[in-house]
């Protein structure tokens, strides 16, 4: 009798990209939630025929060679309304529009309201009017579902495809496809780690119970009151009216602990893709430290007036060609990988594992999200106070002091 196939021997060896689920010819693999809320593939051995394809598409355990960065830019979308709706400079939207206009398809992450539960999942979009759903960062692991199969289907029909996601999802897709496709362009976000979808949903539920509301949407980074980490919570109140509340994300337990890298999937802390070499054709992220690295941009560049500046790393010849097709919609300024990486440590190494992560994840297992909320309230009082005080300082004063600080650092 053949030995049973093993997908991973410890949880650190699986990033949950779903390549194995997509390749299985017998649909014998499903994603199952573990005790801590993270999703892992599980084989139904009654259906498994031991073909071993699942093992061959695991990039996480057998890394393909990554790409060296060829070009680096600071950039933003020329359409200010798009920038305002995006997490940083609205680069993804310019890319997506370009592909959709040519009749292609775009895959990205949407926060779907499924029977009252907010579910982050990859979605296929074919018209520009649907792009809104994919805009903005959802700081939680998305469910890839069977979108790799859909991508393959599109490509086999000669349709141009843009697939966006975390670096591990891009690597998973490429390994699943098993051969290069000329009409596929891959775009990865710089990623410092993902919490589980279950924890995010439990956080939402906790908020609903505490405030006696029903949340129908959650935008992590809302720019209606300017740039920053402001979250927009849309909900139905107890009288049945729809309202929304904009709150500093840094005092919301889930978002704050996410930013502190304390609630990620275990393998994120040893992520092999958190480095200078990249998986996708193009990498996009926030250009933290833009004004520090490009001080003259303050006076000369249109970028200084936008509501967010992105960094763009172009990693393949296909990526260079694609950027040329999109540059009509973008404001671009040449930059350097070293300048960008200085402020974005995920381009050098994974997020560091802090001992508080174990405490939090075990509390979650024992007491549910309530345990996390309680820990956050008790242990981050000063942090919250600081954030609340910062929030009281007018935006203009904050920006001036940030500029002074960056001049001070340069000297
Ligand atoms: C979990 C996560 C961690 C991140 N960490 C960093 C970081 O450490 N440093 C940094 O510079 N930038 C990080 N980013 C990227 C940043 O927040 C912006 O998403 C990026 O700059 C693109 O912005 P945009 O304005 O061009 O497009 P937007 O419209 O804001 O972004 C949309 C794009 O993000 C993708 N996306 C959204 N949510 C997810 C998700 N859950 N999983 C996979 N893809 C998603 C969509 O598919 C789409 O491609 C992170 C994003 C996520 C989702």
XYZ file of C-alpha atoms and ligand atoms in Angstrom:
464
model
C 0.000 0.000 0.000
C 1.267 3.528 -0.884
C 2.315 5.829 1.949
C -0.170 8.594 2.761
C 0.737 12.009 1.351
C 1.806 14.565 3.971
C 1.407 18.239 3.052
C 3.543 19.679 5.856
C 5.139 18.324 8.998
C 4.724 21.459 11.089
C 2.577 24.562 10.687
C 5.609 26.691 9.974
C 5.936 24.947 6.606
C 2.591 26.126 5.206
C 1.596 29.664 4.205
C -1.997 28.693 3.324
C -1.700 29.797 -0.329
C -4.049 27.009 -1.530
C -1.929 25.894 -4.506
C -2.339 22.271 -3.342
C -6.113 22.658 -3.107
C -6.256 24.087 -6.632
C -4.120 21.380 -8.247
C -5.826 18.367 -6.662
C -7.601 16.480 -9.507
C -9.920 14.721 -7.030
C -10.937 17.788 -4.973
C -9.604 15.880 -1.980
C -8.109 18.977 -0.301
C -10.030 21.542 1.726
C -8.841 24.440 3.877
C -9.599 23.818 7.550
C -9.304 26.210 10.493
C -6.871 25.173 13.259
C -7.278 25.868 17.016
C -5.816 29.357 16.602
C -8.002 30.396 13.669
C -5.505 29.873 10.823
C -6.420 27.920 7.688
C -4.439 24.860 6.624
C -5.018 22.394 3.794
C -6.322 18.989 4.812
C -6.462 15.855 2.659
C -9.509 13.629 2.607
C -7.687 10.306 2.230
C -10.873 8.581 1.045
C -10.696 10.720 -2.107
C -6.900 11.005 -2.436
C -5.348 8.866 -5.207
C -1.760 9.521 -4.111
C -0.809 11.332 -7.343
C 1.474 13.664 -5.358
C 0.644 16.771 -7.428
C -0.118 18.686 -4.216
C 3.459 18.262 -3.023
C 4.920 19.380 -6.358
C 3.131 22.776 -6.309
C 4.254 23.804 -2.830
C 6.595 26.723 -3.469
C 6.844 27.462 0.219
C 8.754 24.228 0.810
C 10.680 24.315 -2.464
C 11.327 27.921 -3.429
C 11.643 28.839 -7.119
C 14.350 31.349 -7.887
C 13.188 34.886 -7.146
C 13.701 37.997 -9.337
C 16.180 40.787 -8.698
C 14.622 44.247 -8.745
C 15.310 45.980 -12.069
C 13.755 49.398 -11.471
C 12.325 51.291 -8.520
C 9.930 54.222 -8.415
C 7.934 56.464 -6.161
C 4.512 56.922 -7.680
C 0.834 57.696 -7.468
C -2.243 57.526 -9.644
C -2.959 60.769 -11.538
C -6.619 60.477 -10.544
C -6.787 61.942 -7.041
C -10.198 60.337 -6.360
C -8.668 56.907 -6.975
C -5.741 57.709 -4.649
C -8.220 58.691 -1.941
C -9.999 55.344 -2.274
C -6.728 53.358 -2.161
C -4.438 52.412 0.718
C -1.418 54.238 -0.662
C -0.871 55.758 -4.124
C -3.577 53.928 -6.079
C -1.037 52.105 -8.259
C -3.025 48.872 -8.268
C -6.038 50.677 -9.776
C -3.975 52.070 -12.659
C -2.653 48.582 -13.422
C -6.104 47.020 -13.180
C -7.746 49.667 -15.364
C -5.101 49.100 -18.017
C -5.778 45.348 -18.196
C -9.582 45.669 -18.014
C -9.618 48.256 -20.808
C -7.945 45.697 -23.073
C -10.617 43.106 -22.214
C -8.548 41.272 -19.597
C -9.486 40.028 -16.136
C -8.188 41.201 -12.756
C -7.909 39.191 -9.555
C -7.552 40.835 -6.164
C -8.884 40.799 -2.633
C -12.394 41.898 -1.738
C -14.047 42.025 1.688
C -17.311 40.282 0.885
C -20.374 40.449 3.089
C -21.504 36.802 3.138
C -24.723 36.426 5.152
C -23.660 39.237 7.488
C -20.076 37.975 7.916
C -17.160 39.889 6.390
C -15.052 37.440 4.408
C -11.745 38.477 2.762
C -11.458 36.547 -0.479
C -9.863 36.681 -3.888
C -12.284 37.767 -6.563
C -12.260 37.864 -10.369
C -13.271 41.200 -11.885
C -13.977 41.906 -15.558
C -15.331 45.493 -15.572
C -13.924 48.750 -14.166
C -17.111 49.459 -12.183
C -16.330 46.396 -10.016
C -12.790 47.512 -9.222
C -13.851 49.421 -6.127
C -14.235 46.127 -4.233
C -10.578 45.250 -4.783
C -9.250 48.665 -3.786
C -7.746 49.218 -0.378
C -5.778 46.966 1.978
C -7.580 44.278 3.902
C -5.143 43.471 6.688
C -6.106 39.834 7.040
C -5.350 36.610 5.144
C -7.600 36.305 2.127
C -9.070 33.045 0.946
C -7.718 32.219 -2.517
C -10.435 29.609 -3.062
C -10.188 28.157 -6.560
C -9.058 31.386 -8.225
C -5.753 29.818 -9.422
C -7.866 27.432 -11.515
C -9.901 30.374 -12.816
C -6.696 32.206 -13.760
C -5.491 29.153 -15.683
C -8.817 28.878 -17.444
C -8.640 32.558 -18.493
C -5.061 32.199 -19.708
C -5.791 29.031 -21.668
C -8.525 30.996 -23.484
C -5.994 33.691 -24.382
C -7.418 36.268 -21.956
C -4.938 38.702 -20.379
C -4.835 38.342 -16.583
C -3.579 40.530 -13.756
C -3.327 38.599 -10.481
C -2.565 40.491 -7.267
C -1.951 39.253 -3.748
C 0.679 38.613 -1.112
C 4.097 37.352 -2.304
C 3.311 33.802 -1.099
C 0.039 33.817 -3.072
C 1.888 34.943 -6.211
C 4.503 32.209 -5.714
C 1.693 29.682 -5.154
C -0.057 30.711 -8.361
C 3.128 30.517 -10.430
C 3.954 27.048 -9.100
C 0.363 25.915 -9.690
C 0.491 27.086 -13.338
C 3.750 25.171 -13.824
C 4.694 27.130 -16.971
C 5.059 30.817 -17.810
C 2.161 32.509 -19.577
C 2.909 35.552 -21.701
C -0.488 37.117 -20.946
C -0.179 36.901 -17.145
C 1.059 39.850 -15.108
C 1.591 39.335 -11.373
C 1.519 42.146 -8.805
C 2.427 41.546 -5.169
C 2.009 43.846 -2.216
C 4.862 44.241 0.231
C 3.570 42.166 3.131
C 4.589 42.105 6.760
C 2.247 39.253 7.702
C -1.397 38.236 7.917
C -3.751 37.524 10.829
C -6.450 34.904 10.326
C -9.802 35.609 8.782
C -11.442 33.987 11.829
C -9.757 36.362 14.260
C -10.839 39.344 12.153
C -14.431 38.090 12.119
C -14.376 37.484 15.884
C -13.064 41.020 16.381
C -15.948 42.381 14.277
C -18.451 40.284 16.261
C -17.004 41.555 19.575
C -17.419 45.154 18.357
C -20.997 44.469 17.253
C -21.956 43.056 20.625
C -20.197 45.827 22.566
C -21.820 48.649 20.538
C -25.138 46.948 19.755
C -24.653 47.416 15.997
C -24.387 45.242 12.845
C -21.238 45.973 10.866
C -21.629 45.729 7.096
C -18.209 46.993 5.995
C -14.813 47.758 7.464
C -12.276 49.888 5.629
C -8.861 49.683 7.259
C -7.439 52.861 5.741
C -9.904 55.635 5.033
C -8.644 58.938 3.643
C -11.799 61.034 3.949
C -10.145 62.888 6.843
C -6.692 62.836 5.229
C -3.934 60.280 5.081
C -3.007 57.999 7.954
C -4.234 54.830 9.601
C -7.868 55.910 10.017
C -10.427 53.105 9.805
C -13.993 53.501 8.586
C -16.592 51.232 10.168
C -19.966 51.059 8.366
C -22.841 49.648 10.385
C -26.575 49.479 11.000
C -27.458 50.920 14.416
C -30.054 49.496 16.798
C -32.741 51.724 15.216
C -32.051 50.181 11.832
C -30.269 53.248 10.397
C -27.018 52.987 8.432
C -24.122 55.028 9.805
C -20.366 55.037 9.726
C -17.651 55.946 12.180
C -14.073 56.938 11.387
C -11.633 55.957 14.097
C -7.865 56.019 14.507
C -6.877 52.438 13.572
C -3.967 52.587 16.008
C -6.386 52.499 18.964
C -8.462 49.633 17.553
C -7.148 46.422 19.155
C -7.096 44.286 15.990
C -5.502 46.927 13.753
C -3.051 48.051 16.414
C -1.848 44.499 17.155
C -1.602 43.873 13.401
C 0.633 46.939 13.011
C 2.764 45.713 15.925
C 3.213 42.334 14.123
C 1.765 40.405 17.082
C -1.075 38.370 15.567
C 0.253 36.877 12.325
C 0.204 33.366 10.997
C 3.185 31.481 12.394
C 5.097 31.084 9.124
C 4.963 34.857 8.451
C 7.768 35.280 11.002
C 10.090 33.157 8.856
C 8.656 34.197 5.474
C 11.178 33.399 2.701
C 9.647 36.062 0.438
C 10.410 38.932 2.834
C 13.624 39.925 1.107
C 15.083 42.068 -1.696
C 14.468 39.484 -4.414
C 10.832 39.296 -5.441
C 8.293 36.767 -6.605
C 6.006 38.887 -8.809
C 6.614 40.921 -11.963
C 5.869 44.069 -9.961
C 5.868 44.796 -6.206
C 3.852 47.673 -4.716
C 3.792 49.116 -1.205
C 3.681 52.293 0.829
C 6.605 54.598 0.252
C 7.343 55.277 3.898
C 10.053 57.939 4.248
C 9.414 59.345 0.756
C 10.070 62.959 1.803
C 13.189 61.960 3.699
C 14.622 60.069 0.727
C 13.526 62.605 -1.889
C 13.674 65.965 -0.071
C 13.611 68.017 -3.284
C 10.283 66.394 -4.244
C 8.612 68.721 -1.744
C 9.012 71.644 -4.106
C 9.303 70.048 -7.504
C 7.126 66.967 -7.674
C 3.392 66.521 -8.084
C 3.793 63.559 -5.747
C 4.093 65.808 -2.700
C 0.468 66.899 -3.110
C -1.193 63.533 -3.440
C -2.973 61.638 -0.694
C -0.477 58.820 -0.637
C 2.783 57.832 -2.265
C 3.531 54.263 -3.257
C 6.788 52.512 -3.903
C 6.955 50.364 -7.031
C 9.580 47.710 -7.704
C 9.736 46.351 -11.238
C 11.261 42.911 -11.196
C 11.020 41.421 -14.700
C 11.188 42.519 -18.354
C 7.463 41.815 -18.567
C 6.989 44.180 -15.617
C 8.965 46.919 -17.397
C 6.841 46.523 -20.532
C 3.636 46.629 -18.443
C 4.751 49.769 -16.579
C 5.284 51.487 -19.941
C 1.700 50.635 -20.885
C 0.372 52.205 -17.658
C 2.520 55.305 -17.321
C -0.124 57.622 -18.801
C -2.199 57.100 -15.657
C 0.680 57.460 -13.198
C 2.909 60.140 -11.728
C 6.298 58.434 -11.459
C 9.644 59.414 -9.995
C 12.710 57.152 -10.249
C 13.929 55.935 -6.879
C 16.171 53.179 -5.525
C 15.526 49.869 -3.828
C 17.949 50.788 -1.011
C 16.009 53.998 -0.263
C 12.687 52.162 -0.193
C 14.000 49.193 1.816
C 15.432 51.502 4.484
C 11.857 52.251 5.626
C 10.226 48.933 4.773
C 11.933 46.101 6.612
C 9.898 43.393 4.827
C 12.222 44.006 1.868
C 15.114 42.716 3.984
C 13.714 40.246 6.511
C 10.417 38.916 7.897
C 8.612 40.502 10.843
C 10.293 39.595 14.112
C 8.573 37.104 16.375
C 7.874 38.701 19.753
C 7.040 36.575 22.783
C 3.768 38.536 23.131
C 2.562 36.817 19.964
C 2.434 33.461 21.761
C 0.639 35.005 24.726
C -1.981 36.597 22.463
C -2.554 33.580 20.277
C -2.972 31.314 23.326
C -5.350 33.810 24.954
C -7.380 33.776 21.748
C -7.523 29.990 21.793
C -8.624 29.968 25.442
C -10.924 33.030 25.736
C -11.732 33.962 22.131
C -11.369 37.558 20.926
C -12.451 38.822 24.348
C -9.090 37.585 25.673
C -7.213 39.612 23.049
C -9.283 42.750 23.705
C -8.686 42.492 27.449
C -4.929 42.016 26.999
C -4.778 44.978 24.635
C -6.725 47.263 26.987
C -4.541 46.287 29.969
C -1.150 46.348 28.262
C -1.362 49.234 25.818
C -2.900 52.006 27.934
C -0.003 54.421 27.383
C 0.134 53.616 23.695
C -3.565 54.397 23.305
C -3.228 57.604 25.300
C -0.341 58.695 23.054
C -2.397 57.972 19.924
C -5.396 59.849 21.270
C -3.218 62.887 22.057
C -1.606 62.766 18.595
C -5.097 62.730 17.137
C -5.936 65.984 18.899
C -3.003 67.787 17.225
C -4.162 69.420 13.975
C -2.993 67.573 10.834
C -1.035 70.603 9.564
C 0.998 70.877 12.800
C 1.703 67.152 12.696
C 2.939 67.372 9.101
C 5.244 70.316 9.911
C 6.735 68.486 12.891
C 7.214 65.341 10.774
C 9.077 67.401 8.167
C 11.263 68.982 10.832
C 11.996 65.543 12.231
C 13.020 64.200 8.830
C 15.354 67.229 8.241
C 16.787 66.609 11.714
C 17.369 62.913 10.884
C 19.061 63.766 7.554
C 21.546 66.052 9.242
C -1.698 42.117 4.761
C -1.002 43.290 4.143
C 0.248 43.693 4.644
C 0.913 44.779 4.067
N 2.146 45.155 4.561
C 2.817 46.172 3.981
C 4.116 46.566 4.429
O 4.661 45.998 5.387
N 4.759 47.575 3.784
C 4.194 48.219 2.726
O 4.815 49.130 2.177
N 2.975 47.883 2.270
C 2.275 46.877 2.863
N 1.039 46.509 2.382
C 0.581 47.093 1.100
C -0.135 48.414 1.195
O -1.005 48.451 2.311
C -0.980 48.638 -0.078
O -1.837 47.536 -0.263
C -0.167 48.736 -1.331
O 0.714 49.810 -1.200
C -1.050 48.935 -2.573
O -1.668 50.140 -2.493
P -2.419 50.831 -3.722
O -2.830 52.183 -3.226
O -1.603 50.762 -4.947
O -3.656 49.900 -4.007
P -4.906 49.525 -3.119
O -6.109 49.707 -3.944
O -4.874 50.142 -1.792
O -4.631 47.981 -2.861
C -5.303 46.978 -3.498
C -4.385 45.827 -3.699
O -4.098 45.189 -2.465
C -4.398 43.815 -2.582
N -4.825 43.327 -1.279
C -5.652 43.944 -0.412
N -5.820 43.176 0.676
C -5.099 42.062 0.488
C -4.904 40.883 1.240
N -5.487 40.689 2.407
N -4.108 39.924 0.720
C -3.528 40.075 -0.481
N -3.673 41.181 -1.246
C -4.446 42.162 -0.760
C -5.508 43.765 -3.626
O -5.588 42.502 -4.212
C -5.026 44.815 -4.592
O -4.003 44.298 -5.391
C 0.328 45.462 2.972
C -0.928 45.071 2.512
C -1.599 43.996 3.076
C -2.940 43.613 2.544
